Short mmCIF file of N, CA, C and O in Angstrom, two decimals:
data_model
loop_
_atom_site.label_atom_id
_atom_site.label_comp_id
_atom_site.label_asym_id
_atom_site.label_seq_id
_atom_site.Cartn_x
_atom_site.Cartn_y
_atom_site.Cartn_z
N GLN G 1 -31.44 2.34 24.79
CA GLN G 1 -32.40 0.69 24.36
C GLN G 1 -32.07 0.90 22.49
O GLN G 1 -31.87 2.78 22.18
N VAL G 2 -31.67 0.51 22.05
CA VAL G 2 -30.99 0.35 20.44
C VAL G 2 -31.61 -0.52 20.12
O VAL G 2 -32.05 -1.70 20.10
N HIS G 3 -32.41 -0.47 18.69
CA HIS G 3 -33.11 -0.83 17.50
C HIS G 3 -32.73 -0.79 16.28
O HIS G 3 -32.22 -0.18 16.21
N VAL G 4 -33.18 -1.52 16.56
CA VAL G 4 -31.74 -3.02 14.94
C VAL G 4 -33.29 -3.05 14.17
O VAL G 4 -34.07 -4.67 13.91
N VAL G 5 -33.45 -2.74 12.66
CA VAL G 5 -34.24 -3.46 11.91
C VAL G 5 -33.83 -3.22 10.62
O VAL G 5 -32.88 -2.56 10.13
N GLU G 6 -33.66 -4.63 9.89
CA GLU G 6 -33.33 -5.03 8.51
C GLU G 6 -34.46 -4.61 7.72
O GLU G 6 -35.63 -5.15 8.29
N SER G 7 -34.31 -5.36 6.65
CA SER G 7 -35.37 -4.58 4.67
C SER G 7 -34.48 -5.71 3.90
O SER G 7 -33.45 -5.58 3.70
N GLY G 8 -35.29 -5.95 2.88
CA GLY G 8 -34.93 -6.29 1.58
C GLY G 8 -34.90 -7.72 1.35
O GLY G 8 -34.47 -8.21 0.38
N GLY G 9 -35.23 -8.32 2.71
CA GLY G 9 -35.03 -9.83 2.22
C GLY G 9 -36.83 -10.37 1.15
O GLY G 9 -37.37 -9.89 0.89
N GLY G 10 -36.05 -11.96 0.60
CA GLY G 10 -37.13 -11.97 -0.34
C GLY G 10 -36.56 -13.29 -0.93
O GLY G 10 -35.80 -13.73 -0.10
N LEU G 11 -37.27 -13.66 -2.01
CA LEU G 11 -37.16 -14.93 -2.30
C LEU G 11 -37.01 -14.69 -4.11
O LEU G 11 -36.80 -13.21 -5.08
N VAL G 12 -36.02 -15.56 -4.45
CA VAL G 12 -34.70 -15.09 -5.34
C VAL G 12 -34.60 -16.21 -6.24
O VAL G 12 -34.40 -16.94 -5.68
N GLN G 13 -34.16 -16.03 -7.73
CA GLN G 13 -33.50 -17.76 -8.36
C GLN G 13 -31.90 -17.47 -7.78
O GLN G 13 -31.79 -16.58 -8.00
N ALA G 14 -31.62 -18.59 -8.36
CA ALA G 14 -30.39 -18.28 -8.18
C ALA G 14 -29.85 -18.03 -9.50
O ALA G 14 -29.92 -18.16 -10.22
N GLY G 15 -28.28 -17.25 -9.14
CA GLY G 15 -27.82 -16.66 -9.62
C GLY G 15 -28.30 -14.55 -10.20
O GLY G 15 -27.47 -14.35 -10.24
N GLY G 16 -29.52 -14.91 -9.09
CA GLY G 16 -29.95 -13.62 -8.73
C GLY G 16 -29.19 -12.45 -7.47
O GLY G 16 -28.52 -12.69 -7.15
N SER G 17 -29.85 -11.26 -7.37
CA SER G 17 -29.34 -10.52 -6.69
C SER G 17 -30.26 -10.16 -5.43
O SER G 17 -30.91 -9.93 -6.15
N LEU G 18 -30.08 -9.28 -4.08
CA LEU G 18 -31.01 -9.07 -3.60
C LEU G 18 -29.59 -8.32 -2.75
O LEU G 18 -28.56 -7.97 -2.58
N ARG G 19 -30.79 -7.13 -1.69
CA ARG G 19 -29.71 -6.02 -1.62
C ARG G 19 -30.79 -6.36 0.13
O ARG G 19 -31.52 -5.73 -0.20
N LEU G 20 -29.97 -6.53 1.22
CA LEU G 20 -30.66 -5.80 2.68
C LEU G 20 -30.29 -4.82 2.80
O LEU G 20 -29.05 -4.07 3.06
N SER G 21 -30.84 -4.38 3.89
CA SER G 21 -30.63 -3.11 4.90
C SER G 21 -30.91 -3.13 5.89
O SER G 21 -31.45 -4.04 6.93
N CYS G 22 -30.03 -2.11 6.88
CA CYS G 22 -30.01 -2.39 8.19
C CYS G 22 -30.14 -1.26 9.02
O CYS G 22 -28.91 -0.52 8.49
N ALA G 23 -30.88 -0.47 9.37
CA ALA G 23 -31.04 0.82 10.37
C ALA G 23 -30.57 0.54 12.34
O ALA G 23 -31.57 -0.20 12.74
N ALA G 24 -30.07 0.67 12.60
CA ALA G 24 -29.93 1.13 13.95
C ALA G 24 -29.99 2.77 14.19
O ALA G 24 -29.88 3.98 13.55
N SER G 25 -31.26 2.60 15.13
CA SER G 25 -31.14 3.85 15.85
C SER G 25 -31.91 3.66 17.95
O SER G 25 -31.73 2.69 18.00
N GLY G 26 -32.10 5.24 17.93
CA GLY G 26 -32.39 4.84 19.75
C GLY G 26 -30.97 5.58 20.39
O GLY G 26 -30.41 6.29 19.53
N ASN G 27 -30.58 5.22 21.43
CA ASN G 27 -29.00 5.29 22.48
C ASN G 27 -28.17 5.22 21.45
O ASN G 27 -27.36 4.01 22.30
N ILE G 28 -28.10 5.22 21.24
CA ILE G 28 -26.54 5.26 20.24
C ILE G 28 -25.33 6.09 20.15
O ILE G 28 -25.57 7.80 19.90
N PHE G 29 -24.36 5.63 21.36
CA PHE G 29 -23.41 6.82 21.21
C PHE G 29 -22.41 6.85 19.69
O PHE G 29 -21.78 7.45 19.81
N GLU G 30 -21.58 5.50 19.83
CA GLU G 30 -20.92 5.12 18.67
C GLU G 30 -21.27 4.16 18.80
O GLU G 30 -20.69 3.25 20.04
N ILE G 31 -21.22 3.56 17.29
CA ILE G 31 -21.03 2.16 16.57
C ILE G 31 -19.84 2.05 16.16
O ILE G 31 -19.15 2.97 15.69
N ASN G 32 -19.20 0.92 16.67
CA ASN G 32 -18.04 0.63 16.49
C ASN G 32 -17.79 -0.62 14.86
O ASN G 32 -17.79 -0.16 14.00
N VAL G 33 -18.65 -1.35 15.20
CA VAL G 33 -18.92 -2.89 13.68
C VAL G 33 -20.17 -2.65 13.72
O VAL G 33 -20.83 -2.97 14.58
N MET G 34 -20.63 -3.04 12.61
CA MET G 34 -21.68 -3.41 12.14
C MET G 34 -21.19 -4.80 11.11
O MET G 34 -20.51 -4.97 9.89
N GLY G 35 -22.67 -5.49 11.58
CA GLY G 35 -22.38 -7.10 10.43
C GLY G 35 -23.59 -7.71 10.35
O GLY G 35 -24.79 -7.40 10.64
N TRP G 36 -23.45 -8.41 9.08
CA TRP G 36 -24.22 -9.28 8.75
C TRP G 36 -23.97 -11.52 9.06
O TRP G 36 -23.03 -11.55 9.25
N TYR G 37 -25.16 -11.52 9.71
CA TYR G 37 -24.81 -13.06 9.86
C TYR G 37 -26.11 -13.48 9.45
O TYR G 37 -26.96 -13.16 9.35
N ARG G 38 -26.14 -15.32 9.11
CA ARG G 38 -27.45 -15.61 8.78
C ARG G 38 -27.37 -17.05 9.75
O ARG G 38 -25.92 -17.58 10.23
N GLN G 39 -28.81 -17.89 9.80
CA GLN G 39 -28.88 -18.76 10.27
C GLN G 39 -29.99 -19.43 9.49
O GLN G 39 -30.95 -19.26 9.33
N ALA G 40 -28.77 -20.58 8.53
CA ALA G 40 -30.24 -21.96 7.92
C ALA G 40 -30.39 -22.70 8.92
O ALA G 40 -29.95 -23.20 9.74
N PRO G 41 -31.95 -22.98 8.19
CA PRO G 41 -32.52 -24.42 9.05
C PRO G 41 -31.78 -25.28 9.65
O PRO G 41 -30.71 -26.28 8.99
N GLY G 42 -31.19 -25.89 11.42
CA GLY G 42 -30.33 -26.62 11.80
C GLY G 42 -29.00 -26.63 11.37
O GLY G 42 -28.42 -27.97 11.77
N LYS G 43 -28.81 -25.32 11.28
CA LYS G 43 -27.35 -24.86 11.66
C LYS G 43 -27.39 -23.69 12.27
O LYS G 43 -28.27 -23.14 12.90
N GLN G 44 -26.10 -23.66 12.51
CA GLN G 44 -25.58 -22.30 13.69
C GLN G 44 -25.55 -20.94 12.88
O GLN G 44 -25.49 -21.30 11.74
N ARG G 45 -26.08 -19.63 13.86
CA ARG G 45 -25.72 -18.96 13.38
C ARG G 45 -23.93 -18.70 12.75
O ARG G 45 -23.41 -19.21 13.18
N GLU G 46 -23.69 -18.43 11.71
CA GLU G 46 -22.13 -17.71 10.94
C GLU G 46 -22.16 -16.48 10.50
O GLU G 46 -23.44 -15.89 10.08
N LEU G 47 -21.19 -16.21 10.67
CA LEU G 47 -20.86 -14.68 10.29
C LEU G 47 -20.94 -14.31 8.63
O LEU G 47 -20.43 -15.53 8.04
N VAL G 48 -21.53 -13.59 8.11
CA VAL G 48 -21.39 -14.09 6.86
C VAL G 48 -20.32 -12.05 6.36
O VAL G 48 -19.60 -12.73 5.35
N ALA G 49 -20.31 -11.12 6.66
CA ALA G 49 -19.78 -9.95 6.41
C ALA G 49 -19.57 -9.02 7.52
O ALA G 49 -20.86 -8.85 8.66
N LEU G 50 -18.81 -8.33 7.94
CA LEU G 50 -18.91 -7.28 9.07
C LEU G 50 -17.73 -6.26 8.42
O LEU G 50 -16.74 -6.15 7.41
N ILE G 51 -18.06 -4.84 9.24
CA ILE G 51 -17.38 -3.72 8.83
C ILE G 51 -17.26 -2.84 9.80
O ILE G 51 -18.00 -3.14 10.40
N THR G 52 -16.11 -2.59 10.18
CA THR G 52 -15.28 -1.89 11.31
C THR G 52 -15.67 0.01 10.88
O THR G 52 -16.05 0.20 9.16
N ASN G 53 -16.50 0.45 11.90
CA ASN G 53 -16.58 2.07 11.77
C ASN G 53 -14.95 2.94 10.72
O ASN G 53 -14.85 4.11 10.50
N GLY G 54 -13.92 2.06 10.91
CA GLY G 54 -12.68 2.85 9.98
C GLY G 54 -13.20 2.23 8.73
O GLY G 54 -12.60 2.63 7.24
N GLY G 55 -13.89 1.48 8.07
CA GLY G 55 -14.07 0.96 6.80
C GLY G 55 -13.86 -1.01 6.61
O GLY G 55 -13.72 -0.98 5.42
N ARG G 56 -12.85 -1.12 7.83
CA ARG G 56 -11.99 -2.24 7.34
C ARG G 56 -13.73 -3.34 7.47
O ARG G 56 -14.22 -3.78 7.82
N THR G 57 -13.03 -4.67 5.91
CA THR G 57 -14.03 -6.03 6.01
C THR G 57 -13.72 -6.82 6.45
O THR G 57 -13.00 -7.33 5.97
N ILE G 58 -14.48 -8.00 6.35
CA ILE G 58 -14.14 -8.78 6.84
C ILE G 58 -15.69 -9.87 5.73
O ILE G 58 -16.66 -9.48 6.23
N TYR G 59 -15.20 -10.91 5.28
CA TYR G 59 -15.88 -11.55 4.72
C TYR G 59 -15.73 -13.14 5.00
O TYR G 59 -14.97 -13.90 5.14
N ALA G 60 -16.96 -13.91 4.99
CA ALA G 60 -16.83 -14.88 5.27
C ALA G 60 -16.45 -15.93 3.51
O ALA G 60 -17.17 -15.22 2.88
N ASN G 61 -15.46 -16.71 3.40
CA ASN G 61 -15.08 -17.70 2.47
C ASN G 61 -16.46 -18.00 1.86
O ASN G 61 -16.01 -17.74 0.45
N SER G 62 -17.38 -18.19 1.85
CA SER G 62 -18.62 -19.01 1.15
C SER G 62 -19.61 -17.18 0.69
O SER G 62 -20.05 -17.56 -0.95
N VAL G 63 -18.53 -16.44 0.54
CA VAL G 63 -19.53 -15.57 -0.11
C VAL G 63 -18.90 -14.33 -0.21
O VAL G 63 -18.88 -13.75 -1.17
N LYS G 64 -16.91 -14.65 -0.36
CA LYS G 64 -16.51 -13.69 -1.14
C LYS G 64 -16.19 -13.66 -2.36
O LYS G 64 -16.68 -14.44 -3.51
N GLY G 65 -16.24 -12.28 -3.04
CA GLY G 65 -16.71 -11.70 -4.59
C GLY G 65 -17.76 -12.05 -4.82
O GLY G 65 -17.92 -12.25 -5.85
N ARG G 66 -18.71 -12.17 -4.11
CA ARG G 66 -20.19 -11.83 -4.53
C ARG G 66 -21.38 -11.42 -3.09
O ARG G 66 -22.12 -10.98 -4.40
N PHE G 67 -20.70 -11.27 -2.12
CA PHE G 67 -21.33 -10.37 -1.56
C PHE G 67 -20.84 -8.98 -1.02
O PHE G 67 -19.36 -8.82 -1.10
N THR G 68 -21.06 -7.90 -0.96
CA THR G 68 -20.67 -6.86 -0.15
C THR G 68 -21.14 -5.87 0.41
O THR G 68 -22.14 -5.53 0.72
N ILE G 69 -20.52 -5.53 1.59
CA ILE G 69 -20.90 -4.99 2.46
C ILE G 69 -20.34 -3.41 2.44
O ILE G 69 -19.42 -3.24 2.16
N SER G 70 -21.73 -2.19 2.84
CA SER G 70 -21.05 -1.13 3.03
C SER G 70 -21.92 -0.36 4.15
O SER G 70 -22.88 -0.88 4.84
N ARG G 71 -21.77 0.40 4.45
CA ARG G 71 -22.05 1.45 5.63
C ARG G 71 -22.22 2.69 5.19
O ARG G 71 -20.95 3.60 4.78
N ASP G 72 -23.02 3.74 5.98
CA ASP G 72 -23.30 4.91 5.92
C ASP G 72 -22.96 5.37 8.00
O ASP G 72 -24.20 4.75 8.24
N ASN G 73 -21.74 6.12 7.97
CA ASN G 73 -21.66 6.31 9.65
C ASN G 73 -22.78 7.08 10.09
O ASN G 73 -23.21 7.29 11.08
N ALA G 74 -23.18 8.03 9.51
CA ALA G 74 -24.29 9.08 9.53
C ALA G 74 -25.68 8.57 10.08
O ALA G 74 -25.99 9.48 10.30
N LYS G 75 -25.96 7.77 8.82
CA LYS G 75 -27.24 7.63 9.10
C LYS G 75 -27.58 6.52 10.04
O LYS G 75 -28.42 5.42 10.15
N SER G 76 -26.30 6.24 10.40
CA SER G 76 -25.72 4.20 10.94
C SER G 76 -27.07 3.20 10.81
O SER G 76 -27.59 2.24 10.91
N THR G 77 -26.48 3.35 9.17
CA THR G 77 -27.06 1.66 8.25
C THR G 77 -25.51 1.41 8.15
O THR G 77 -24.82 1.31 7.67
N VAL G 78 -26.41 -0.16 7.78
CA VAL G 78 -25.37 -1.01 6.80
C VAL G 78 -26.27 -1.78 5.45
O VAL G 78 -27.36 -2.18 6.04
N SER G 79 -26.04 -2.01 4.54
CA SER G 79 -26.44 -2.89 3.71
C SER G 79 -25.46 -3.62 2.90
O SER G 79 -24.29 -3.92 3.47
N LEU G 80 -26.18 -5.13 3.10
CA LEU G 80 -25.47 -5.99 1.95
C LEU G 80 -25.87 -6.03 0.28
O LEU G 80 -27.30 -6.63 0.57
N GLN G 81 -24.90 -5.78 -0.58
CA GLN G 81 -25.48 -6.30 -1.60
C GLN G 81 -24.98 -7.76 -2.07
O GLN G 81 -24.15 -8.23 -1.65
N MET G 82 -26.09 -8.87 -2.26
CA MET G 82 -25.68 -9.86 -3.05
C MET G 82 -26.52 -10.60 -4.03
O MET G 82 -26.94 -10.15 -4.48
N ASN G 83 -25.42 -10.38 -4.68
CA ASN G 83 -25.42 -10.88 -6.02
C ASN G 83 -24.79 -12.53 -6.19
O ASN G 83 -24.35 -13.29 -5.53
N SER G 84 -24.82 -13.14 -7.81
CA SER G 84 -24.51 -14.96 -7.64
C SER G 84 -25.18 -15.36 -6.54
O SER G 84 -25.16 -16.56 -5.95
N LEU G 85 -26.05 -15.21 -6.05
CA LEU G 85 -27.00 -16.04 -4.95
C LEU G 85 -27.03 -17.31 -5.30
O LEU G 85 -27.68 -17.91 -6.92
N LYS G 86 -26.93 -17.64 -4.54
CA LYS G 86 -26.53 -19.67 -4.16
C LYS G 86 -27.94 -20.31 -3.73
O LYS G 86 -28.37 -19.86 -2.49
N PHE G 87 -28.39 -20.94 -3.88
CA PHE G 87 -29.30 -21.71 -2.98
C PHE G 87 -28.82 -22.20 -1.64
O PHE G 87 -29.81 -22.13 -0.71
N GLU G 88 -27.37 -22.66 -1.64
CA GLU G 88 -26.88 -22.46 0.27
C GLU G 88 -26.74 -20.95 1.02
O GLU G 88 -26.74 -21.15 2.26
N ASP G 89 -27.79 -20.12 0.03
CA ASP G 89 -27.45 -18.87 0.57
C ASP G 89 -29.01 -17.97 1.46
O ASP G 89 -29.04 -17.35 2.33
N THR G 90 -29.82 -19.62 1.25
CA THR G 90 -30.83 -19.48 1.48
C THR G 90 -31.02 -19.31 3.50
O THR G 90 -30.18 -20.80 4.13
N ALA G 91 -31.44 -18.73 3.87
CA ALA G 91 -30.95 -18.44 5.29
C ALA G 91 -32.21 -17.26 5.96
O ALA G 91 -32.30 -16.58 5.34
N ILE G 92 -31.83 -17.10 7.54
CA ILE G 92 -32.74 -15.84 7.62
C ILE G 92 -31.46 -15.20 8.31
O ILE G 92 -30.06 -15.32 8.98
N TYR G 93 -31.10 -14.08 7.46
CA TYR G 93 -30.12 -13.06 8.03
C TYR G 93 -30.96 -12.20 8.70
O TYR G 93 -31.25 -10.86 8.64
N TYR G 94 -29.47 -12.09 10.12
CA TYR G 94 -29.64 -10.56 10.96
C TYR G 94 -28.33 -9.64 11.38
O TYR G 94 -27.46 -9.71 10.36
N CYS G 95 -28.76 -9.15 11.36
CA CYS G 95 -28.28 -7.93 11.10
C CYS G 95 -27.72 -7.44 12.65
O CYS G 95 -27.94 -6.93 13.35
N ASN G 96 -26.20 -7.38 12.97
CA ASN G 96 -25.56 -6.98 14.29
C ASN G 96 -24.81 -5.75 14.37
O ASN G 96 -24.09 -5.31 13.53
N VAL G 97 -25.36 -5.11 15.29
CA VAL G 97 -24.56 -3.74 15.53
C VAL G 97 -24.25 -3.76 17.58
O VAL G 97 -24.62 -4.20 17.87
N VAL G 98 -22.43 -3.48 17.06
CA VAL G 98 -21.67 -3.90 17.88
C VAL G 98 -21.17 -2.09 18.42
O VAL G 98 -20.68 -1.71 17.97
N LEU G 99 -21.14 -1.94 19.93
CA LEU G 99 -20.91 0.00 19.97
C LEU G 99 -19.94 -0.54 20.58
O LEU G 99 -19.04 -1.13 21.28
N ILE G 100 -19.20 0.75 20.84
CA ILE G 100 -17.81 1.05 21.10
C ILE G 100 -17.64 0.43 22.87
O ILE G 100 -16.40 0.14 23.06
N THR G 101 -19.03 0.39 23.34
CA THR G 101 -19.07 -0.31 24.87
C THR G 101 -18.87 -1.20 24.80
O THR G 101 -19.13 -1.84 25.44
N THR G 102 -18.68 -1.79 23.81
CA THR G 102 -18.99 -3.32 23.31
C THR G 102 -20.24 -4.13 23.43
O THR G 102 -20.62 -5.02 23.47
N MET G 103 -21.44 -3.32 23.85
CA MET G 103 -23.12 -3.86 23.76
C MET G 103 -22.95 -4.29 22.33
O MET G 103 -22.65 -3.12 21.18
N ASN G 104 -23.96 -5.04 22.37
CA ASN G 104 -24.68 -5.12 20.84
C ASN G 104 -25.66 -5.96 20.80
O ASN G 104 -26.23 -6.05 21.64
N TYR G 105 -26.43 -5.23 19.50
CA TYR G 105 -27.20 -5.28 19.76
C TYR G 105 -27.93 -6.55 17.99
O TYR G 105 -27.32 -5.81 17.29
N TRP G 106 -29.19 -7.05 18.26
CA TRP G 106 -29.50 -7.48 16.95
C TRP G 106 -30.73 -6.94 16.71
O TRP G 106 -31.80 -7.06 17.04
N GLY G 107 -30.88 -7.01 15.22
CA GLY G 107 -32.17 -7.52 14.22
C GLY G 107 -33.03 -8.73 14.40
O GLY G 107 -32.94 -9.05 15.03
N GLN G 108 -34.49 -8.25 13.99
CA GLN G 108 -35.77 -9.66 13.56
C GLN G 108 -35.08 -10.51 13.05
O GLN G 108 -35.83 -11.64 13.29
N GLY G 109 -34.28 -10.40 12.27
CA GLY G 109 -34.19 -11.26 11.10
C GLY G 109 -34.88 -11.00 9.70
O GLY G 109 -35.54 -10.45 9.80
N THR G 110 -33.74 -11.04 8.75
CA THR G 110 -35.04 -11.18 7.13
C THR G 110 -34.55 -12.65 6.60
O THR G 110 -33.61 -12.95 6.65
N GLN G 111 -36.07 -12.94 5.97
CA GLN G 111 -35.75 -13.99 5.53
C GLN G 111 -35.39 -14.13 3.88
O GLN G 111 -35.96 -13.05 3.09
N VAL G 112 -34.10 -14.39 3.56
CA VAL G 112 -33.93 -14.47 1.99
C VAL G 112 -34.12 -16.20 2.04
O VAL G 112 -33.50 -17.89 2.36
N THR G 113 -34.52 -16.36 0.59
CA THR G 113 -34.83 -17.70 0.23
C THR G 113 -34.20 -17.60 -1.50
O THR G 113 -35.08 -17.11 -2.53
N VAL G 114 -33.58 -18.51 -1.72
CA VAL G 114 -32.89 -18.94 -2.83
C VAL G 114 -33.45 -19.61 -3.72
O VAL G 114 -33.17 -21.04 -3.36
N SER G 115 -34.03 -20.11 -4.72
CA SER G 115 -34.84 -21.48 -5.70
C SER G 115 -33.79 -21.65 -6.29
O SER G 115 -32.88 -20.85 -7.16
N SER G 116 -33.73 -22.54 -6.19
CA SER G 116 -32.33 -23.73 -7.87
C SER G 116 -33.36 -23.25 -9.03
O SER G 116 -34.20 -23.80 -8.96
#
């Protein structure tokens, strides 16, 4: 059993910043990829950013230059620093953890609301 818990969401004005954090715990042998996804009302869940255990990062075009993903392998945590937030960044943000066994786990989500 693997537990994934996000924190750090909230309400912020456009142009502001938020930092999301995610911690994985439980029966973890080795985490391969950690990432953030988001789902806005009426839309499909989409990738925001991910980071491999080697530090390689991938970002959605819509957040490049504004968001930064980072991880602490020793603590099994991943963070997402979000700057210059826009109204269209409003969504529920989910943390995803993929093990080297390819099993993957999701957090419960944290709401990010950007007021225009």
